[in-house]
Amino acid sequence: MRTYSLMFAYLSNERAEQLTWALRTLKKWMVEKGASLPSVFVSDRDLALINAIETCFPMARHILCIWHINQCVMKKCAPMLGLEWKSFNASWHSLINSSTQWSYQQKWEVMREEYRRFEGVLEYLWETWLHPYKERFIPAWVDTCMHLGSNSSQRAESAHARLKLYLGDTMSSLQTSFEKIHKMLRIQFGDIKKSFERSLNIPRHQHLHDDIFIQVRCRISLEAMEFISGQLKCADEASHQLAGRCTCSIKIVYGLPCEHDLAHYRYYSIPIPLQSIDVHWRRLSMHVHGGNEDGARQNRTSHVIEILDGMDPHMREHMIDKFFDMADPSQSTVRAPAYNTEHRGRPIGKDEQSRRHIPSFEDASTSGSRITQPTTTSRGRGRCGRRSVVRNPPIHDAYIEKLPVDLQRYISHTVDVQPDGHCGFRAIAALIGYSEEGWSQVRLELIEEIQQNKDLYDQLYPDRNLVANLLFSLNWFEPWAPEMYWMDSMPLGIVIASRYNLVLHTFGENIASCFTHLPLRSPPVPNQERREIAIAHVGNHFVQVFFTSSLPGTTHSNVVVATFIV
């Protein structure tokens, strides 16, 4: 993961008004360029900056730098604690690393009891950090959003130090400063572009020979591949039955499959679906792609035809032949060059030839050696030994078989969820990275989405009772949900898409019940950056759906028969 600079601003001071102007200017430019707005900010406890962020980006999450917090706690508390500081610091670090709200509460109670004689210390921690800001730096709350492990302002500090090196002194003119900053950005741009090229063209050896990476190899960044490889080492001991139900933070924090998901893919011999990787890892280009890619492609094709029409007839035929050679090499007149098979040196005798036995197909199939997948062939210096092919038996998925036939070829597999009346919300929670047990959080967030944008949904649904019924059906948090509180994916689909800024596909047992739901408030997102999830309603039960890599785009697909567009 690399850092890039998005904006530079000259400010006369660091008051809230100046910072608000800078952030509003940034937001304006990003909206004009159709760029995705930032969803997470990381900074120290600068109150002016906090207020500016909340004013300009009210929907974004704000994380406080844990390094600055620890420095402040040490400076304030160490003198008051004296010899107790070392044990107190260990308890403090255990508290701020709590992965659940329950563990945080338990550790805080223990800490209060153990250090109750240091009232000033406990009061400082509570009043200054825990009570107002615990949701901004403790993993139990912070790890509910995708922040890529950035829980400190180290990246910003490093970028600031690099900028100072390029600027040199503070007496440069505006033009000189601009030239130096431009030079820094060109180098930064080049480094990022090189990392993209490596991800696109240089697969690692372990990724090249493992078929679980077929759909993601050279299509996501190498850093993401390394993260997945680390999880894959633990997948052999992980339970595949926990896939979609676990609480592994890597799915939320990094947007990548966890060890249980990978164990599920291993168990059923399924390649890692590209859609299980967040779009952050799939963007391997610095260029902004427009929303109408088909139109742009047609324009380029028309331009090529115009160029060919303007050529000399002989040159035109030559270029067309070259095109067919590239498009269909089997019909090409170009052949591989002949090479000399007679080599200098001692000829190989019969005894040595017999020792260089290459196993036949039958030998390989009965040997105890590891068998490769169907797409793998072996190459040697001499004859090519053909390896055997072991094909996995076809997997019968009862849920896929009940969906429309036209859809089935685009679905690789489904993942079931607990059938407790919350199954629709469980499926959504698992697909967005909350784990299955995050169903209650999804209900709460959908209620919040409707209440915050009630005017918009009142316009979308002229029947006011429908909005009220949606709020009623969402407001249930008991372990088992009666039928009146089950998910109705038809009206809720667009609410889900809008809340999580994604494309939601909902499938049913007939083609008329299959829909694509688009977010209401966000600008169009390029195909390669679009986040898409899918659920299927079979009988009275919802399951998670995962696509094959051949799924056509929703803008020109004949699979999805209806689309909500407002």
XYZ file of C-alpha atoms in Angstrom, residues 3-439:
437
model
C 0.518 6.904 -0.045
C -0.261 9.590 -2.602
C -0.850 13.294 -2.092
C -4.295 14.537 -3.074
C -4.164 18.266 -2.344
C -1.871 21.022 -1.086
C -3.244 24.201 0.520
C -1.540 27.361 1.727
C -3.266 28.483 4.951
C -2.613 31.572 7.056
C -3.502 29.626 10.217
C -4.958 26.297 11.345
C -8.271 27.527 12.651
C -11.546 25.760 11.903
C -12.570 28.318 9.239
C -9.392 27.855 7.213
C -9.457 24.059 7.499
C -13.134 23.974 6.542
C -12.410 26.032 3.420
C -9.597 23.640 2.430
C -11.729 20.530 2.907
C -14.717 22.054 1.105
C -12.480 22.936 -1.825
C -11.173 19.371 -1.906
C -14.689 17.955 -1.774
C -15.849 20.266 -4.567
C -13.034 19.163 -6.890
C -13.583 15.486 -6.142
C -17.301 15.773 -6.880
C -16.597 17.627 -10.143
C -14.131 14.909 -11.213
C -16.532 12.101 -10.252
C -14.063 10.708 -7.700
C -15.152 8.646 -4.708
C -15.250 10.764 -1.571
C -13.041 9.688 1.360
C -14.800 7.449 3.865
C -12.137 7.452 6.619
C -9.972 10.224 8.075
C -7.051 9.719 10.477
C -5.633 12.592 12.523
C -4.516 13.614 15.993
C -6.935 15.276 18.444
C -6.933 18.637 16.720
C -10.380 19.987 17.621
C -10.424 22.491 14.749
C -9.652 19.733 12.236
C -12.205 17.390 13.826
C -14.913 20.050 13.475
C -13.919 20.755 9.861
C -14.087 17.055 8.956
C -17.504 16.664 10.584
C -18.759 19.737 8.720
C -17.482 18.807 5.241
C -17.647 14.988 5.372
C -20.413 14.134 7.858
C -20.736 10.532 6.611
C -17.010 9.752 6.929
C -15.461 7.904 9.877
C -12.803 9.749 11.857
C -10.024 7.763 13.559
C -7.700 9.280 16.150
C -3.988 8.518 15.913
C -3.185 5.907 18.555
C 0.464 6.988 18.710
C -0.448 10.556 19.687
C -2.930 9.262 22.268
C -0.297 7.041 23.897
C 2.193 9.918 23.972
C -0.346 12.160 25.710
C -1.252 9.439 28.230
C 2.406 8.785 29.042
C 3.186 12.492 29.468
C 0.177 13.050 31.760
C 0.009 9.825 33.755
C 3.612 8.622 34.158
C 4.548 11.367 36.690
C 1.441 10.612 38.790
C 1.915 6.831 38.775
C 5.652 6.653 39.462
C 6.727 3.017 39.836
C 3.224 1.827 38.946
C 3.557 3.215 35.398
C 4.946 0.039 33.818
C 2.097 -2.235 34.968
C -0.461 0.528 34.297
C 0.846 0.981 30.744
C 0.413 -2.755 30.081
C -3.183 -2.609 31.339
C -3.835 0.507 29.244
C -2.542 -1.141 26.053
C -4.664 -4.212 26.753
C -7.702 -1.941 27.164
C -7.184 0.041 23.960
C -6.642 -3.189 21.976
C -10.041 -4.631 22.972
C -11.620 -6.363 19.992
C -15.157 -6.402 21.414
C -17.209 -3.930 23.396
C -17.769 -6.568 26.081
C -14.025 -7.140 26.599
C -13.467 -3.376 26.689
C -16.067 -2.951 29.439
C -14.605 -5.819 31.471
C -11.034 -4.514 31.210
C -12.081 -0.984 32.111
C -13.874 -2.218 35.250
C -10.792 -4.205 36.289
C -8.549 -1.215 35.613
C -10.756 1.123 37.655
C -10.690 -1.271 40.586
C -6.934 -1.881 40.400
C -5.965 1.815 40.194
C -8.808 3.381 42.176
C -6.290 5.160 44.421
C -5.115 7.167 41.379
C -8.319 9.113 40.842
C -6.613 11.813 38.784
C -5.327 9.262 36.276
C -8.671 7.510 35.876
C -10.503 10.810 35.564
C -8.068 11.995 32.877
C -8.472 8.791 30.845
C -12.249 8.878 31.084
C -12.880 12.580 30.533
C -10.205 13.185 27.888
C -10.171 9.983 25.841
C -12.517 7.112 26.662
C -15.864 8.806 27.170
C -15.761 11.220 24.183
C -13.497 9.329 21.757
C -13.364 5.583 22.478
C -15.265 4.905 19.229
C -12.424 6.607 17.317
C -9.421 4.564 18.402
C -10.427 1.277 20.100
C -10.666 -1.697 17.653
C -14.066 -2.802 18.996
C -15.513 0.273 17.238
C -12.816 1.283 14.755
C -12.654 -2.143 13.085
C -16.248 -1.857 11.906
C -15.040 0.147 8.894
C -12.430 -0.406 6.197
C -9.339 1.574 7.218
C -6.600 -0.749 5.850
C -4.826 -0.877 9.200
C -4.277 2.903 9.304
C -4.863 3.684 12.962
C -2.143 6.332 13.202
C -1.115 9.442 11.286
C 2.276 7.957 10.427
C 1.596 8.079 6.680
C 0.693 11.772 6.839
C 3.746 12.554 8.968
C 6.021 10.730 6.516
C 4.456 12.541 3.554
C 4.902 15.864 5.355
C 8.570 15.129 6.051
C 9.129 14.186 2.390
C 7.480 17.433 1.273
C 9.798 19.441 3.514
C 12.822 17.723 1.947
C 11.687 18.752 -1.531
C 10.800 22.318 -0.545
C 14.102 22.856 1.233
C 13.691 26.301 2.836
C 10.667 28.456 3.675
C 11.766 31.439 1.580
C 10.922 30.036 -1.866
C 8.476 31.796 -4.144
C 5.107 30.314 -5.008
C 6.348 29.325 -8.461
C 9.449 27.613 -7.063
C 7.356 25.769 -4.493
C 4.920 24.647 -7.194
C 7.782 23.280 -9.353
C 9.259 21.354 -6.418
C 5.886 19.910 -5.428
C 5.207 18.970 -9.058
C 8.531 17.129 -9.212
C 7.672 15.225 -6.046
C 4.270 14.256 -7.443
C 5.789 13.000 -10.710
C 8.116 10.700 -8.748
C 5.219 9.600 -6.539
C 3.067 8.931 -9.592
C 5.857 6.893 -11.194
C 6.356 4.727 -8.089
C 2.645 3.955 -7.870
C 2.470 3.180 -11.586
C 5.411 0.761 -11.244
C 3.677 -1.029 -8.376
C 0.550 -1.378 -10.543
C 2.598 -2.793 -13.418
C 4.201 -5.373 -11.115
C 0.788 -6.449 -9.862
C -0.546 -6.771 -13.422
C 2.408 -8.574 -14.995
C 4.584 -10.299 -12.381
C 2.699 -12.984 -10.439
C 4.557 -14.646 -7.571
C 5.547 -18.292 -7.942
C 3.209 -19.558 -5.204
C 0.285 -17.707 -6.786
C 1.080 -18.965 -10.279
C 0.818 -22.653 -9.362
C -2.199 -22.577 -7.056
C -5.534 -22.713 -8.865
C -7.345 -21.025 -6.002
C -5.847 -17.755 -7.355
C -7.079 -18.235 -10.954
C -9.704 -15.465 -10.865
C -7.628 -12.919 -8.916
C -4.117 -13.533 -10.265
C -2.750 -10.363 -11.937
C -6.103 -8.667 -11.300
C -5.505 -7.422 -7.763
C -2.471 -5.839 -6.131
C 0.444 -7.942 -4.937
C -0.066 -6.600 -1.409
C -3.565 -8.084 -1.386
C -2.196 -11.379 -2.701
C 0.308 -11.449 0.167
C -2.443 -10.766 2.699
C -4.467 -13.636 1.235
C -1.415 -15.950 1.235
C -0.970 -15.245 4.933
C -4.593 -16.176 5.622
C -4.275 -19.223 3.357
C -1.561 -20.663 5.615
C -4.130 -20.808 8.415
C -6.957 -22.091 6.212
C -5.959 -25.765 6.583
C -6.787 -25.643 10.282
C -9.800 -23.317 9.969
C -13.364 -24.596 9.733
C -14.968 -24.065 6.329
C -18.368 -24.152 8.045
C -17.649 -20.769 9.655
C -17.366 -19.028 6.273
C -19.628 -15.989 6.289
C -20.337 -16.420 10.011
C -16.993 -15.576 11.594
C -15.968 -12.220 13.067
C -12.528 -12.013 11.443
C -11.568 -8.343 11.195
C -9.592 -8.724 7.951
C -12.867 -8.852 5.982
C -13.947 -5.464 7.300
C -10.642 -3.692 7.886
C -8.945 -4.787 4.644
C -11.833 -5.952 2.456
C -10.255 -9.388 1.876
C -11.435 -12.977 2.514
C -10.435 -14.466 5.858
C -9.066 -17.912 6.676
C -12.583 -19.375 7.073
C -13.680 -18.104 3.663
C -10.502 -19.516 2.118
C -11.083 -22.836 3.894
C -14.545 -22.871 2.294
C -13.030 -22.273 -1.168
C -10.420 -25.012 -0.588
C -12.995 -27.509 0.630
C -15.221 -27.081 -2.425
C -12.322 -26.473 -4.881
C -13.656 -23.006 -5.734
C -11.299 -20.235 -6.919
C -11.352 -17.048 -4.865
C -14.129 -14.923 -6.442
C -12.948 -11.548 -7.670
C -15.999 -9.913 -6.111
C -14.845 -11.020 -2.641
C -11.929 -8.565 -3.007
C -12.708 -4.932 -2.258
C -12.402 -2.538 -5.200
C -9.495 -0.796 -3.431
C -7.262 -3.757 -4.303
C -8.655 -4.144 -7.829
C -7.833 -0.684 -9.097
C -4.499 -1.062 -10.903
C -4.558 2.102 -12.979
C -4.025 5.783 -12.215
C -6.419 6.817 -14.964
C -10.045 7.695 -14.245
C -12.368 5.650 -16.407
C -15.631 7.168 -17.510
C -18.946 5.549 -16.771
C -19.828 4.953 -20.453
C -17.063 2.504 -21.329
C -19.033 0.891 -24.149
C -19.425 4.259 -25.893
C -15.720 5.013 -25.528
C -14.856 1.595 -26.950
C -17.128 2.156 -29.940
C -15.531 5.549 -30.589
C -12.070 3.975 -30.633
C -13.248 1.233 -32.987
C -14.708 3.823 -35.367
C -11.439 5.746 -35.261
C -9.461 2.608 -36.184
C -11.791 1.979 -39.150
C -11.270 5.553 -40.330
C -7.493 5.080 -40.180
C -7.706 1.849 -42.201
C -9.945 3.451 -44.810
C -7.393 6.215 -45.338
C -4.513 3.810 -45.967
C -3.078 2.576 -49.230
C -4.903 -0.677 -50.236
C -1.729 -2.803 -49.937
C -0.864 -1.315 -46.550
C -4.476 -1.813 -45.413
C -4.365 -5.530 -46.334
C -1.023 -5.864 -44.570
C -2.407 -4.288 -41.368
C -5.526 -6.474 -41.475
C -3.329 -9.581 -41.840
C -1.325 -8.431 -38.819
C -4.521 -7.974 -36.855
C -5.703 -11.513 -37.648
C -2.282 -12.878 -36.712
C -2.655 -11.323 -33.253
C -6.344 -12.158 -32.819
C -6.109 -15.781 -34.001
C -2.523 -17.093 -33.834
C -3.626 -20.552 -35.070
C -4.397 -19.050 -38.512
C -1.166 -17.062 -38.672
C 1.364 -17.692 -41.420
C 4.154 -17.016 -38.942
C 5.764 -20.203 -37.613
C 8.274 -20.834 -34.872
C 11.871 -20.959 -36.169
C 13.539 -24.327 -36.628
C 16.432 -25.118 -34.322
C 19.324 -27.531 -34.453
C 18.712 -30.687 -32.471
C 22.311 -31.930 -32.819
C 24.440 -30.620 -29.966
C 28.140 -30.775 -29.355
C 29.416 -32.948 -26.536
C 29.353 -36.610 -25.570
C 26.330 -38.426 -27.056
C 23.910 -39.937 -24.624
C 24.245 -43.698 -24.450
C 21.541 -46.274 -24.016
C 22.296 -46.775 -20.326
C 21.952 -43.065 -19.601
C 18.842 -42.807 -21.733
C 17.230 -45.612 -19.757
C 17.985 -43.754 -16.528
C 16.291 -40.607 -17.891
C 12.927 -42.305 -18.029
C 10.030 -39.870 -18.175
C 6.842 -41.351 -16.667
C 3.996 -42.063 -19.011
C 0.435 -40.977 -18.441
C -0.388 -44.287 -16.768
C 2.707 -44.043 -14.532
C 1.778 -40.563 -13.394
C -1.786 -41.522 -12.643
C -0.735 -44.395 -10.375
C 2.207 -42.678 -8.673
C 2.011 -41.035 -5.270
C 3.227 -37.678 -6.550
C 1.102 -34.582 -6.340
C -1.286 -34.192 -9.278
C -1.710 -30.827 -10.939
C -4.951 -29.205 -11.968
C -6.324 -29.578 -15.511
C -4.844 -26.321 -16.766
C -1.269 -27.161 -15.761
C 1.258 -28.853 -18.033
C 4.862 -29.804 -17.316
C 7.775 -28.765 -19.488
C 11.225 -30.296 -19.517
C 14.415 -29.971 -21.517
C 13.735 -33.090 -23.484
C 10.427 -34.825 -24.092
C 7.316 -33.435 -22.430
C 5.903 -35.770 -19.767
C 2.151 -35.442 -19.685
C 0.733 -35.262 -16.205
C -2.534 -36.816 -15.244
C -5.635 -34.761 -14.751
C -7.885 -35.294 -11.774
C -11.155 -33.484 -12.228
C -13.192 -32.673 -9.169
C -16.728 -34.040 -9.303
C -19.329 -31.377 -10.077
C -20.757 -29.693 -6.999
C -24.540 -29.713 -6.780
C -25.832 -26.610 -5.075
C -29.512 -26.982 -4.197
C -29.978 -23.211 -4.011
C -28.425 -22.542 -7.429
C -30.511 -25.264 -9.024
C -33.708 -23.513 -7.902
C -32.741 -20.205 -9.531
C -33.624 -19.380 -13.170
C -31.600 -21.429 -15.637
C -30.288 -18.318 -17.409
C -28.667 -17.189 -14.160
C -27.085 -20.434 -13.040
C -24.050 -20.305 -15.315
C -23.053 -16.951 -13.808
C -23.100 -18.182 -10.181
C -20.090 -20.025 -8.801
C -21.530 -20.945 -5.379
C -23.757 -19.886 -2.519
C -23.118 -19.620 1.213
C -25.920 -20.472 3.596
C -26.789 -18.495 6.739
C -28.708 -19.336 9.881
C -32.479 -19.651 9.235
C -33.810 -17.667 12.199
C -35.955 -15.026 10.483
C -32.955 -12.713 10.219
C -31.425 -14.659 7.303
C -31.710 -11.774 4.804
C -29.932 -9.388 7.167
C -27.384 -12.088 8.045
C -26.544 -12.546 4.358
C -26.076 -8.789 3.857
C -23.981 -8.487 7.031
C -21.667 -11.290 5.927
C -21.280 -9.906 2.389
C -20.337 -6.392 3.546
C -17.828 -7.772 6.071
C -19.707 -7.599 9.377
C -19.967 -11.409 9.711
C -23.328 -13.118 10.049
C -23.720 -11.974 13.636
C -23.782 -8.362 12.453
C -27.443 -8.713 11.389
